[in-house]
Tab-separated table of C-alpha atoms and ligand atoms in Angstrom:
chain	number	residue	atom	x	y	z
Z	1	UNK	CA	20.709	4.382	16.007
Z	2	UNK	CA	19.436	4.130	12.540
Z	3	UNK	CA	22.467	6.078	9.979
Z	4	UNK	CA	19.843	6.850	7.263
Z	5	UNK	CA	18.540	10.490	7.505
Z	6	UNK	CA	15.188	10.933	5.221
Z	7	UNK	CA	14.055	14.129	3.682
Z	8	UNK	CA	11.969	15.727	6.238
Z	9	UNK	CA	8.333	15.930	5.882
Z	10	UNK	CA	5.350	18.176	6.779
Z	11	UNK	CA	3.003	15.312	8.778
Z	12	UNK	CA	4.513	12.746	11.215
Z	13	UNK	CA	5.794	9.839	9.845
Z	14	UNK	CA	7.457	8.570	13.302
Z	15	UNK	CA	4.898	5.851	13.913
Z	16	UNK	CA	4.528	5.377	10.054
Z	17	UNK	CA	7.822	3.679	9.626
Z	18	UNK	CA	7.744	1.879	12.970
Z	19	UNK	CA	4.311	0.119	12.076
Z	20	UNK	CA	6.015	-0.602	7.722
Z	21	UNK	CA	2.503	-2.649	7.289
Z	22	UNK	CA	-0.955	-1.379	6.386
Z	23	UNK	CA	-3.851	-2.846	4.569
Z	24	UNK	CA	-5.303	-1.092	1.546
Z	25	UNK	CA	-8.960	-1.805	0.488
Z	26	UNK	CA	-10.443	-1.128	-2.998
Z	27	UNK	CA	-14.096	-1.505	-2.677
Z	28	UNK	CA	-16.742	0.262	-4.662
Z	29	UNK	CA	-19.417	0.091	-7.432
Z	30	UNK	CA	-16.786	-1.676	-9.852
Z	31	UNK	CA	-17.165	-5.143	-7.228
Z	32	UNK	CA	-20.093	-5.610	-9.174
Z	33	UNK	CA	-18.981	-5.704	-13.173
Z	34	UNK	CA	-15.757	-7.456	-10.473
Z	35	UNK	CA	-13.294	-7.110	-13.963
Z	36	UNK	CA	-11.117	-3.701	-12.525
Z	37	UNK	CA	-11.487	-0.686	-10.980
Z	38	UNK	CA	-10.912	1.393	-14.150
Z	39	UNK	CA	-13.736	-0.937	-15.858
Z	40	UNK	CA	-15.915	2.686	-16.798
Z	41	UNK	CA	-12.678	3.750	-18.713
Z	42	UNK	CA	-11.940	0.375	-19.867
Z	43	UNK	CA	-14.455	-0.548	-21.582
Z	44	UNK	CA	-15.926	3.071	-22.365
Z	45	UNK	CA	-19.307	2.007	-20.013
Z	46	UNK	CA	-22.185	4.776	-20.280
Z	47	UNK	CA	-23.606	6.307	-17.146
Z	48	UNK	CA	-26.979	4.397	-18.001
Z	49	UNK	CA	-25.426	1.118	-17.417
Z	50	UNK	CA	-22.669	2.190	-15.340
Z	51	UNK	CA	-26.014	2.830	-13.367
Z	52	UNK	CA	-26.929	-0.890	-12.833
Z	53	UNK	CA	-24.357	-0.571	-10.542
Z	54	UNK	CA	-25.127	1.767	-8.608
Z	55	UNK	CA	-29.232	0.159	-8.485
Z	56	UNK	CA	-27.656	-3.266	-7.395
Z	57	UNK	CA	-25.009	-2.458	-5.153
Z	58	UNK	CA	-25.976	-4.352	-2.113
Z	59	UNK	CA	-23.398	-5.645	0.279
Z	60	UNK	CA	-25.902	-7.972	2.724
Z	61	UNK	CA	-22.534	-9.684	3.873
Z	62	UNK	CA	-20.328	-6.387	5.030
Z	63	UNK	CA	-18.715	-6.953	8.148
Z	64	UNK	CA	-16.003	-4.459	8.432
Z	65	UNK	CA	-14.811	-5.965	11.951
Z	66	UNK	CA	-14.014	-9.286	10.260
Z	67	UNK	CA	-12.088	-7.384	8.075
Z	68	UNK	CA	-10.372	-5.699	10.667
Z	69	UNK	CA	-9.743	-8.653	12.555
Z	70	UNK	CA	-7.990	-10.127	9.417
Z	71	UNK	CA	-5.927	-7.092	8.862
Z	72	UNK	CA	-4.994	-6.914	12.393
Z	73	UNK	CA	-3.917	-10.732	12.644
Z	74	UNK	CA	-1.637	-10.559	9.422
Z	75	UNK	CA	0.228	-7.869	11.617
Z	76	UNK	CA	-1.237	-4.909	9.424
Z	77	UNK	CA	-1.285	-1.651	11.504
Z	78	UNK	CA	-2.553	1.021	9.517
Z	79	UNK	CA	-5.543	0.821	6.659
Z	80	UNK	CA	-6.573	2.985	3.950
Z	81	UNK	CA	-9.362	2.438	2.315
Z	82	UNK	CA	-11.266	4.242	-1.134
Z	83	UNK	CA	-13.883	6.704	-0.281
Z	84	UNK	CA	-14.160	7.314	-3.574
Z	85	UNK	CA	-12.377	5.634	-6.540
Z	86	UNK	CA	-12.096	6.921	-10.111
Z	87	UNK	CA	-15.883	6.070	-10.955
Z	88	UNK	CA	-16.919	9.156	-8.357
Z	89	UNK	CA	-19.169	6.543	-6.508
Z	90	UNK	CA	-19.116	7.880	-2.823
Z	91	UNK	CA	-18.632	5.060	-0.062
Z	92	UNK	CA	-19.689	7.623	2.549
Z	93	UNK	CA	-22.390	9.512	3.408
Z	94	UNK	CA	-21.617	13.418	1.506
Z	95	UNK	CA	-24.211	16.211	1.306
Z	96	UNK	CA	-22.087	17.270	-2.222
Z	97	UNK	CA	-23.581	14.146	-4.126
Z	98	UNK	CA	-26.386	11.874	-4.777
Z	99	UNK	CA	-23.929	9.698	-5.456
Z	100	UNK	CA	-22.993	7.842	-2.686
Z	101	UNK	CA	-23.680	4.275	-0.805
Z	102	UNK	CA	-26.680	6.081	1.465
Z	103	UNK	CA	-28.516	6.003	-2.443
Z	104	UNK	CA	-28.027	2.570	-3.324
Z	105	UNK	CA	-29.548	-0.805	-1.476
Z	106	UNK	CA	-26.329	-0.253	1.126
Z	107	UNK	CA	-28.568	2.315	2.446
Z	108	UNK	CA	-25.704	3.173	4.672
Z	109	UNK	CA	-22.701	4.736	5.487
Z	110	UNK	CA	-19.890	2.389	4.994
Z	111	UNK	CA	-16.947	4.598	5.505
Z	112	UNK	CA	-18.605	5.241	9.150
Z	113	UNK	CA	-18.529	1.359	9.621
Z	114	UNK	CA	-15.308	1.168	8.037
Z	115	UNK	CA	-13.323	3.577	10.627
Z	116	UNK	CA	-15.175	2.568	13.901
Z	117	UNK	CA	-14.137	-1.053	13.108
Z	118	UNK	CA	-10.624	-0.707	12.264
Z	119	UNK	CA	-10.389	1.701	14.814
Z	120	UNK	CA	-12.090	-0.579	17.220
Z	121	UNK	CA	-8.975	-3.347	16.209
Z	122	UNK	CA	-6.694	-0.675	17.388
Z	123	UNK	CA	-5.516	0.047	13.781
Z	124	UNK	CA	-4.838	3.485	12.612
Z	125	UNK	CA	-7.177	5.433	9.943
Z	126	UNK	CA	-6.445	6.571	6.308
Z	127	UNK	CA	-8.651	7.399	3.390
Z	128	UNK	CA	-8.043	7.094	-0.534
Z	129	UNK	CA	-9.472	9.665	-2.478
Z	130	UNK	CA	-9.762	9.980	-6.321
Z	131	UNK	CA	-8.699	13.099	-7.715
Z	132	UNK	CA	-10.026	11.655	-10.905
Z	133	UNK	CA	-14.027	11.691	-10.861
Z	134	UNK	CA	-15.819	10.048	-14.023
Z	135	UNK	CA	-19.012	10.586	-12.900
Z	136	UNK	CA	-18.836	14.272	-11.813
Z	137	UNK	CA	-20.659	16.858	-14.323
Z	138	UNK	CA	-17.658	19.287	-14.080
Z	139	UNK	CA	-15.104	17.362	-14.800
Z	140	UNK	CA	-13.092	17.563	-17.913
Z	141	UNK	CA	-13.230	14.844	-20.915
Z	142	UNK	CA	-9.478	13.522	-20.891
Z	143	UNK	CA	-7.430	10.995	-22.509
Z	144	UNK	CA	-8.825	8.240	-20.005
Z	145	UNK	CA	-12.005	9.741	-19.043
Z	146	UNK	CA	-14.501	6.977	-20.216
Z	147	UNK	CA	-16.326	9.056	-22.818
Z	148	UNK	CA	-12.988	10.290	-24.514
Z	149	UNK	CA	-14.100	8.371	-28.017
Z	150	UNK	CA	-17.368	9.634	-28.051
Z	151	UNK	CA	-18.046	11.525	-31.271
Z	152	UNK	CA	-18.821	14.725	-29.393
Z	153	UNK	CA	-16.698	14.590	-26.428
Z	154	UNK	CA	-15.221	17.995	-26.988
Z	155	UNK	CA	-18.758	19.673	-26.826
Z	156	UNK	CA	-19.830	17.816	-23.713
Z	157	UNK	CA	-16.668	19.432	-22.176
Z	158	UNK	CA	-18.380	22.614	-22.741
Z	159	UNK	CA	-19.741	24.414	-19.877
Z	160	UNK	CA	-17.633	21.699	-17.409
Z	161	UNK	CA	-16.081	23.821	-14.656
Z	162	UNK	CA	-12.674	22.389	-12.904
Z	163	UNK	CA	-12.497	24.917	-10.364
Z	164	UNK	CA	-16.295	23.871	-9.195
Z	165	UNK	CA	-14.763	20.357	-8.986
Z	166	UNK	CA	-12.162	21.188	-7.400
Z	167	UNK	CA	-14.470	22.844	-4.928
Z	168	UNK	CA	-16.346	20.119	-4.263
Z	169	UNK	CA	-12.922	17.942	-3.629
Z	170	UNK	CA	-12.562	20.455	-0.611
Z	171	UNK	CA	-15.735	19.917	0.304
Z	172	UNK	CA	-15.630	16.665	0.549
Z	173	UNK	CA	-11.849	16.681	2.141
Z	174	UNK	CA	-13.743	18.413	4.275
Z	175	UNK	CA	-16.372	15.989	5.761
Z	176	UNK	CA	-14.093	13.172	5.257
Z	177	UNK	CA	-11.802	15.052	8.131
Z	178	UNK	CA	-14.165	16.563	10.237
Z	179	UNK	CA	-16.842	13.781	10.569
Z	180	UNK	CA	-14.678	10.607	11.197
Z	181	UNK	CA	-12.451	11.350	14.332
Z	182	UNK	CA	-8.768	11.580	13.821
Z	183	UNK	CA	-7.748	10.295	10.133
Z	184	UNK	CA	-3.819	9.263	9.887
Z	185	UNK	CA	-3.484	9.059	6.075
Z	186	UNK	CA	-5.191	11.024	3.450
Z	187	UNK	CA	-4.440	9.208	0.140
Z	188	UNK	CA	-4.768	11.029	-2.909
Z	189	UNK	CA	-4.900	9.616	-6.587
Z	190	UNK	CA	-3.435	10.792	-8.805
Z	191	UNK	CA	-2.239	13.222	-11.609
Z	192	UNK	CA	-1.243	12.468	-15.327
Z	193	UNK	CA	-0.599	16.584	-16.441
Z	194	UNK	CA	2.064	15.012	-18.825
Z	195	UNK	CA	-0.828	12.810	-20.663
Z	196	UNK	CA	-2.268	14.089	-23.923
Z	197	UNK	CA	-4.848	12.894	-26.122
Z	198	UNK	CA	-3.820	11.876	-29.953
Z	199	UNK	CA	-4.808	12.838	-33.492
Z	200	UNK	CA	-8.372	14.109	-33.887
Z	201	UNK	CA	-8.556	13.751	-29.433
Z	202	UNK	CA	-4.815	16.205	-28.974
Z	203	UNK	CA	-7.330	18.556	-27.835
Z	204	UNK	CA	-7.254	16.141	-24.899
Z	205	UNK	CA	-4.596	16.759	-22.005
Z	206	UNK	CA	-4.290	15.221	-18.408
Z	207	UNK	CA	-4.694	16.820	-15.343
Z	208	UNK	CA	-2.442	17.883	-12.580
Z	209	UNK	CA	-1.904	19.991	-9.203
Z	210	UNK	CA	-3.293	23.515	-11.004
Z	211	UNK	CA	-6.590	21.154	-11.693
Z	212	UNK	CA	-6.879	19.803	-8.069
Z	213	UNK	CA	-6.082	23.137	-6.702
Z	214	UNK	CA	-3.634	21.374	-4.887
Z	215	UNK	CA	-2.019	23.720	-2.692
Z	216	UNK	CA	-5.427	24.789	-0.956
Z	217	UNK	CA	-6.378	20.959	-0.945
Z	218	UNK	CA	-3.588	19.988	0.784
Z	219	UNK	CA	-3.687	23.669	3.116
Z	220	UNK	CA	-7.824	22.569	4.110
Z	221	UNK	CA	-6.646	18.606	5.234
Z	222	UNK	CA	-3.508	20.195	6.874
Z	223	UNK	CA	-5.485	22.312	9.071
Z	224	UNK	CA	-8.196	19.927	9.457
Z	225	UNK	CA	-6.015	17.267	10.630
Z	226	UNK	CA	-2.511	18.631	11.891
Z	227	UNK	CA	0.071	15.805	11.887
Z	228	UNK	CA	-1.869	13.804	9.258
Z	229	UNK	CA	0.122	11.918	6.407
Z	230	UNK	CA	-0.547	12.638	2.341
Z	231	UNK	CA	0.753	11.346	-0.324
Z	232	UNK	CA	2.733	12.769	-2.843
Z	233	UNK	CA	-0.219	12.576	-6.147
Z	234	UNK	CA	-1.403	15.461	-6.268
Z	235	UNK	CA	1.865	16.179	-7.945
Z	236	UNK	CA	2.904	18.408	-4.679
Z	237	UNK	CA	5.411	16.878	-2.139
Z	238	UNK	CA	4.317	15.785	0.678
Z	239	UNK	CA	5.066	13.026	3.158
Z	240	UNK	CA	5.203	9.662	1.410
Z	241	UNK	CA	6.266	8.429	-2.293
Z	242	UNK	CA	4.153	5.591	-3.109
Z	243	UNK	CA	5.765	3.192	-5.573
Z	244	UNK	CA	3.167	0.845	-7.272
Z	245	UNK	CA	3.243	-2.851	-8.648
Z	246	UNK	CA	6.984	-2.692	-8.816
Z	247	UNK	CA	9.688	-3.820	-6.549
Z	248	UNK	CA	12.111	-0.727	-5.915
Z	249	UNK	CA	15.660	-2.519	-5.730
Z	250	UNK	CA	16.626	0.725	-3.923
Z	251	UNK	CA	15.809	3.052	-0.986
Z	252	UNK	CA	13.641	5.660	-2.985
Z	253	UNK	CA	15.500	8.737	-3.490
Z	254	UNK	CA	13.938	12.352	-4.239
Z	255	UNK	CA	14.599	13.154	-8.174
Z	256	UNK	CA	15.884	16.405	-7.675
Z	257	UNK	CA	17.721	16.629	-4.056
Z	258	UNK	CA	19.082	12.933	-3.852
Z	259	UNK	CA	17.923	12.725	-0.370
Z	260	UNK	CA	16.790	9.267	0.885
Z	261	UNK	CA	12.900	9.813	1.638
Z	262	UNK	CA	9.833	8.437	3.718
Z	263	UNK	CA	8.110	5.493	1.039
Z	264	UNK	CA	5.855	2.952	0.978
Z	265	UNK	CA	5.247	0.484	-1.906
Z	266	UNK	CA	1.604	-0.563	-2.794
Z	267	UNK	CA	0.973	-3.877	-3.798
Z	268	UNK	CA	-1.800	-6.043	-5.381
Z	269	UNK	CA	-2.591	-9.815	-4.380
Z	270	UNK	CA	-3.425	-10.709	-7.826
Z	271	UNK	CA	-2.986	-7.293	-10.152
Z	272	UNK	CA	-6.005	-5.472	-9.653
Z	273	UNK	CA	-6.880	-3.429	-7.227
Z	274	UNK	CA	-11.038	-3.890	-7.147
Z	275	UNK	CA	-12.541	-7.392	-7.005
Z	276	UNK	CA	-11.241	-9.274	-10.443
Z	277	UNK	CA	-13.329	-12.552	-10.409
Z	278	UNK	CA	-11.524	-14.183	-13.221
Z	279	UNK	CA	-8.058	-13.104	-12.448
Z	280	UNK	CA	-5.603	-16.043	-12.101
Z	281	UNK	CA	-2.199	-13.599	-11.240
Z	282	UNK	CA	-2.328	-14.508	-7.740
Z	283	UNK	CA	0.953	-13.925	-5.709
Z	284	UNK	CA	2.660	-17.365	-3.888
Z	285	UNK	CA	3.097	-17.357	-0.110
Z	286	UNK	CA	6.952	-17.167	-0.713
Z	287	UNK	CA	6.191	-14.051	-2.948
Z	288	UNK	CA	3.849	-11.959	-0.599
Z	289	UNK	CA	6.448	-12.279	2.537
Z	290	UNK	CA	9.491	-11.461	0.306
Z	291	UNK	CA	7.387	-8.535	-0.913
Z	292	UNK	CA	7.087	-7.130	2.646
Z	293	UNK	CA	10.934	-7.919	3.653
Z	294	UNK	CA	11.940	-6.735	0.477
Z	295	UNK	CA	9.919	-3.489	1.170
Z	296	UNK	CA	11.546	-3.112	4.862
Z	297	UNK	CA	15.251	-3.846	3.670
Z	298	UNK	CA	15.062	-1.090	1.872
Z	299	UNK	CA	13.740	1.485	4.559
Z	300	UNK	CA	10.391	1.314	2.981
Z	301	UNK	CA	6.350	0.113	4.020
Z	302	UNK	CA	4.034	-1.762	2.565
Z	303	UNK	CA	0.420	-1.829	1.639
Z	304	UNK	CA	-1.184	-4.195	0.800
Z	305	UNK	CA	-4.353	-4.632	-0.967
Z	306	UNK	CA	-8.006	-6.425	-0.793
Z	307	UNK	CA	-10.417	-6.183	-3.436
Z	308	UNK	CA	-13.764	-7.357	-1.726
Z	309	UNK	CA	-16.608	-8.385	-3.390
Z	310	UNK	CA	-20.230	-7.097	-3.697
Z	311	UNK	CA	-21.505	-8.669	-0.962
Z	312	UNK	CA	-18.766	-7.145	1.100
Z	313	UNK	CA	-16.771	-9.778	2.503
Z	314	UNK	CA	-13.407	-10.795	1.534
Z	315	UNK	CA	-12.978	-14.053	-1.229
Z	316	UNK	CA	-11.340	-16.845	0.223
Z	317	UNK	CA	-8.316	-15.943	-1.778
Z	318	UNK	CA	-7.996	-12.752	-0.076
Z	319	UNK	CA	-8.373	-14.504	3.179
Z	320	UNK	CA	-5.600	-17.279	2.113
Z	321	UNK	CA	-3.435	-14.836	1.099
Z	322	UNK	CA	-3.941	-12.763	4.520
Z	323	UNK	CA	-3.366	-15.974	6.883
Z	324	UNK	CA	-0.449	-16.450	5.253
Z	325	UNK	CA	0.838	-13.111	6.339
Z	326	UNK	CA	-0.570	-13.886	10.113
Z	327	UNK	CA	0.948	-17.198	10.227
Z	328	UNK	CA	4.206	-15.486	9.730
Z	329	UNK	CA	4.280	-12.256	11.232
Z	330	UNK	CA	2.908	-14.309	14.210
Z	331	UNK	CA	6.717	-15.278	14.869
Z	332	UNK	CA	8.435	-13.053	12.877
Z	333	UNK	CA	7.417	-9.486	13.284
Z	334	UNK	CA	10.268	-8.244	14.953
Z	335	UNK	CA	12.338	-8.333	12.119
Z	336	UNK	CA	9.391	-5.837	10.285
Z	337	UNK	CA	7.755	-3.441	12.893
Z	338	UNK	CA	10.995	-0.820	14.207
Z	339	UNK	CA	13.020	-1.699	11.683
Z	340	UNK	CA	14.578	-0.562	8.108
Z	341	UNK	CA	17.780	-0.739	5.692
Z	342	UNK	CA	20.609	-2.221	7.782
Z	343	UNK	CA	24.420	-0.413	8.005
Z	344	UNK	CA	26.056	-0.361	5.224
Z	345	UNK	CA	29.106	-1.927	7.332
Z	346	UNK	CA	27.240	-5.518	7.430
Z	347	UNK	CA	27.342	-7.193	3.971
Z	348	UNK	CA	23.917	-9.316	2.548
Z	349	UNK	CA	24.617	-12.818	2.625
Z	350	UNK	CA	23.426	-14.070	-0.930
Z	351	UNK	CA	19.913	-15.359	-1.075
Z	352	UNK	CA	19.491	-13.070	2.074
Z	353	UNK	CA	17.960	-9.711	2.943
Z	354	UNK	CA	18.747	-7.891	5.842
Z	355	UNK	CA	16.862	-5.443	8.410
Z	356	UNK	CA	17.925	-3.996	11.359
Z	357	UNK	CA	15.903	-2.089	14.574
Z	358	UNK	CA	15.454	1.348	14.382
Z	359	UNK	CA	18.163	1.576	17.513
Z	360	UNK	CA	20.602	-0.524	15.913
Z	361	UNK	CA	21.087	-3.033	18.483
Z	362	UNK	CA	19.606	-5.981	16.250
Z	363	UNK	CA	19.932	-7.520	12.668
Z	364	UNK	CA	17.615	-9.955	11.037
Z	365	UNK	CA	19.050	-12.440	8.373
Z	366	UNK	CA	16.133	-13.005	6.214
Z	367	UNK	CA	17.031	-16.661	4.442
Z	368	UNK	CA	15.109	-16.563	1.259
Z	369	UNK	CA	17.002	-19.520	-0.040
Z	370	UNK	CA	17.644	-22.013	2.227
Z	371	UNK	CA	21.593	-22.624	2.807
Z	372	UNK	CA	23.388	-25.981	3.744
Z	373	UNK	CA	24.371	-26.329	7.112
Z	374	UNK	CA	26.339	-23.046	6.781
Z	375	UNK	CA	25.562	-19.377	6.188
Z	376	UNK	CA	29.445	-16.960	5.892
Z	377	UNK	CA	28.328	-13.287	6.755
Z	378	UNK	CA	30.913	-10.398	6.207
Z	379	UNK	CA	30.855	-7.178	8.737
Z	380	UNK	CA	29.659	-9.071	11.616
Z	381	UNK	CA	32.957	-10.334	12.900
Z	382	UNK	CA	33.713	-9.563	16.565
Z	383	UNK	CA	30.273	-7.392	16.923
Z	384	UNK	CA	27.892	-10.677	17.888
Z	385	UNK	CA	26.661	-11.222	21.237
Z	386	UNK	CA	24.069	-13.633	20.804
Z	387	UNK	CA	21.795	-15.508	17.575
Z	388	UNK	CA	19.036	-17.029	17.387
Z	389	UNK	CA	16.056	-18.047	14.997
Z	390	UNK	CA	13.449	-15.442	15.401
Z	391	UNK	CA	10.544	-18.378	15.354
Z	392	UNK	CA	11.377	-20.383	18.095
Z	393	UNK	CA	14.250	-18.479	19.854
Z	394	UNK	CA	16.323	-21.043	19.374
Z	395	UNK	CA	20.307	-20.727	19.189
Z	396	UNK	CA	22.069	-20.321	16.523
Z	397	UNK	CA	25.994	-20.963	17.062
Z	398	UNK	CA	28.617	-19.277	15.293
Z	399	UNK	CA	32.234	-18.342	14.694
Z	400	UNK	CA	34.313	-15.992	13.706
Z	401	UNK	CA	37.164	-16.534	11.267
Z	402	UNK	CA	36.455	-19.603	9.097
Z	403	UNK	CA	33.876	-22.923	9.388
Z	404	UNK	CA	34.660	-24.896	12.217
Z	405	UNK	CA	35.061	-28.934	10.737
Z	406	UNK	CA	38.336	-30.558	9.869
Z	407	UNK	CA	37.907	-30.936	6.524
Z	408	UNK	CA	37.916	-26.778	6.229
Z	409	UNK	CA	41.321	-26.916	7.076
Z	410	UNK	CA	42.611	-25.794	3.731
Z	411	UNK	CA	39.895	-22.651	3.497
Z	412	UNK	CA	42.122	-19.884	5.002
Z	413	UNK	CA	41.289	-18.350	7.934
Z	414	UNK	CA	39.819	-15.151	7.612
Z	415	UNK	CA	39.038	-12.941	10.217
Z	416	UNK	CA	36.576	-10.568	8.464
Z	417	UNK	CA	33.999	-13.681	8.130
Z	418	UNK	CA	31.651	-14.837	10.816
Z	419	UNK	CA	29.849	-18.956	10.105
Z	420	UNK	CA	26.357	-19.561	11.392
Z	421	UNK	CA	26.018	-22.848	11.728
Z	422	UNK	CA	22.265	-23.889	10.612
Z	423	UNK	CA	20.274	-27.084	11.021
Z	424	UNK	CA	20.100	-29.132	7.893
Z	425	UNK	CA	16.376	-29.131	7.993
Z	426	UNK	CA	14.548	-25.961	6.913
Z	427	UNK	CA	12.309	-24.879	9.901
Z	428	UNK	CA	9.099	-24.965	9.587
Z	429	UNK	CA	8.782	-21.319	8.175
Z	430	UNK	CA	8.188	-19.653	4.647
Z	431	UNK	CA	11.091	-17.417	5.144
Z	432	UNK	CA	12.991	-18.133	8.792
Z	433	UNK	CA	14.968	-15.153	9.934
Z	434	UNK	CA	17.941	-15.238	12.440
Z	435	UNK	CA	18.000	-12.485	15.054
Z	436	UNK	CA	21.057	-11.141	15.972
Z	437	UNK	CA	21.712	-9.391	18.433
Z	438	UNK	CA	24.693	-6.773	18.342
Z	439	UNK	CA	27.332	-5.879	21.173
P	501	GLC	C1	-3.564	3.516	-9.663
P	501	GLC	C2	-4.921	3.196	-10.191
P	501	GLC	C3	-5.829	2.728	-9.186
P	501	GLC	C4	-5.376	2.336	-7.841
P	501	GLC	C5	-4.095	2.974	-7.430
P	501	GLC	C6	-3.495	2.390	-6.201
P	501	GLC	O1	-3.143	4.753	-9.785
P	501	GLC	O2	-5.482	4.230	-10.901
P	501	GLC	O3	-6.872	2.015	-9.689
P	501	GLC	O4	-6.304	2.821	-6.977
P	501	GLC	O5	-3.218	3.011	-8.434
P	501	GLC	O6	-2.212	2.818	-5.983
């Protein structure tokens, strides 16, 4: 069994770090201007245009099950998905609003389509939801609130009412739980209380737990959906730390106890999170399957996003970038689903990462540079029954104490080493893994 002992949480994470791959969407109004999610803040866009959005917003070619299918074949078993990003733009079908996808050409619910598709792909359920509303008539002008420049920003904040908006968060919470089935994930995003506006805008400050009214938030999807797994954004603790567009080089600790805890990285295929037509920053092969080992070395999950376009399907970049995850988790998901950090007691190999199963019986050598004809591991020595690459099931042979050719006479012999002894060829794999398996 697994060594590492994680903070404990209040949902159940059990089948969260046994599945360590979901899919994240981002899809709303901001497909359309398809230059970021934060566009309205961006670029300071007025609710009259910002409305041209809304009046256009027609996704003809939404097909959630081919999404689902995608998701499902790049070994992705758990998706979250925006109900409502930042803009306030509802993807589901909410008495609390006008504002939602049932208004606009969609004429439909799409969250409804959303979870009976996935769910149909046997994938579990989760739902982002913005704490941060720009379109919302009660809530606050802030530092990135798009109307925070406007000459009379501080009088439009009269007569807005946080506590009504943080009623109608409930309310929404609300139908979001009780109208879908069983949700697994409840994603919220995020708070910025430290923010503050500058010179003539100080009177500006960002917004936190006591604005969400987090504790009941969190108290209504709790009840609503016992077991179910929230993020840590409202600024309260919860079940899972969510590191963003960063690599953590370390299993996430909590700041204040030191204990190891339950994470899971979020990632971008080309650094936005909504459809970005013009963005060029799109992640290599090599680079999206490291991303996902790198995640699961280090006890943590990964989710990975799609931006997909107005028309609601996903750009053939999206799609290239997801086969390339199915054409390797297709032969290498063992070394991802059940497993996490390995012992300390068995030493990375350079240019390797390692995981290990959940019940400790197997490690997987994760070659991220390709080694000549030998790879020395450290820790291992004696404790081998049996190796093989993971793609083919092919043996691997090996020995303990020093390489095995005559001119290696001079290396001493040391007994704390174990030699794999590779093919000179590469196989045919972005990043091949060797499967150990332990005494
Ligand atoms: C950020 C951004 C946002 C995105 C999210 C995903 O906080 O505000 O656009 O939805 O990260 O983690």
């Amino acid at each position: 069994m697994s060594s590492y002992v994680t903070r404990k949480t209040p949902g159940d994470t059990s089948w969260f770090t046994h599945d360590r791959f979901g899919m994240f969407i981002h899809w709303g109004l901001y497909a359309l201007p398809a230059r970021h999610e934060w566009i309205k803040s961006r670029e300071k866009i007025s609710e009259e245009h910002y409305d041209l959005y809304f009046k256009h917003f027609n996704p003809d070619l939404y097909d959630p099950t081919e999404w689902a299918r995608q998701a499902k074949a790049a070994g992705m078993k758990y998706v979250v998905m925006t109900a409502k990003h930042h803009e306030g733009f509802c993807m589901f079908d909410t008495q609390y609003t006008d504002y939602k996808c049932t208004n606009t050409p969609a004429g439909r619910d799409l969250i409804r389509e959303y979870v009976d598709a996935f769910r149909g792909e046997g994938l579990r359920i989760g739902f982002y939801y913005s704490l941060i509303d720009w379109h919302h008539p009660d809530f606050t002008i802030d530092p990135i609130h798009p109307r925070r420049d406007d000459p009379d920003a501080k009088e439009q904040n009269q007569g807005r009412d946080m506590h009504r908006y943080a009623e109608y968060m409930r309310n929404q919470v609300t139908e979001l739980l009780t109208n879908y089935g069983k949700i697994d994930i409840l994603w919220f995003d995020f708070s910025y209380s430290q923010d503050r506006g500058t010179g003539e805008n100080a009177w500006q400050v960002g917004k936190g737990k006591d604005d969400w009214e987090a504790e009941q938030l969190i108290a209504l999807a709790r009840r609503l959906q016992p077991g179910i797994i929230i993020d840590n954004r409202t600024e309260i603790d919860q079940d899972i730390w969510t590191p963003e567009q960063y690599q953590p080089t370390e299993w996430i600790r909590h700041p204040e106890t030191g204990e190891l805890v339950t994470w899971e990285a979020c990632q971008t295929f080309s650094g936005s999170w909504g459809y970005y037509r013009d963005e060029m920053t799109w992640k290599s092969p090599e680079m999206l399957i490291r991303m996902l080992v790198n995640t699961v070395s280090l006890g943590g999950n990964l989710l990975m996003n799609v931006g997909p376009t107005a028309r609601g399907y996903l750009d053939y970049r999206a799609e290239a970038a997801l086969a390339v995850y199915a054409e390797w988790m297709k032969y290498n998901s063992r070394s991802i689903y059940g497993c996490t950090m390995a012992e300390p007691e068995f030493e990375t190999p350079t240019d390797c990462r390692l995981t290990q199963s959940q019940d400790g019986s197997r490690i997987y050598i994760h070659l991220f540079a390709y080694p000549f004809a030998h790879l020395k591991l450290r820790g291992f020595s004696g404790k081998i029954e049996y190796a093989q690459f993971l793609h083919d099931g092919s043996e691997v042979l090996f020995s303990d104490g020093c390489i095995n050719h005559f001119s290696a006479q001079n290396e001493k012999t040391d007994s704390e080493i174990t030699v794999l002894y590779l093919p000179d060829v590469k196989p045919h794999c972005l990043v091949p893994v060797i499967e150990i398996f332990l005494k």
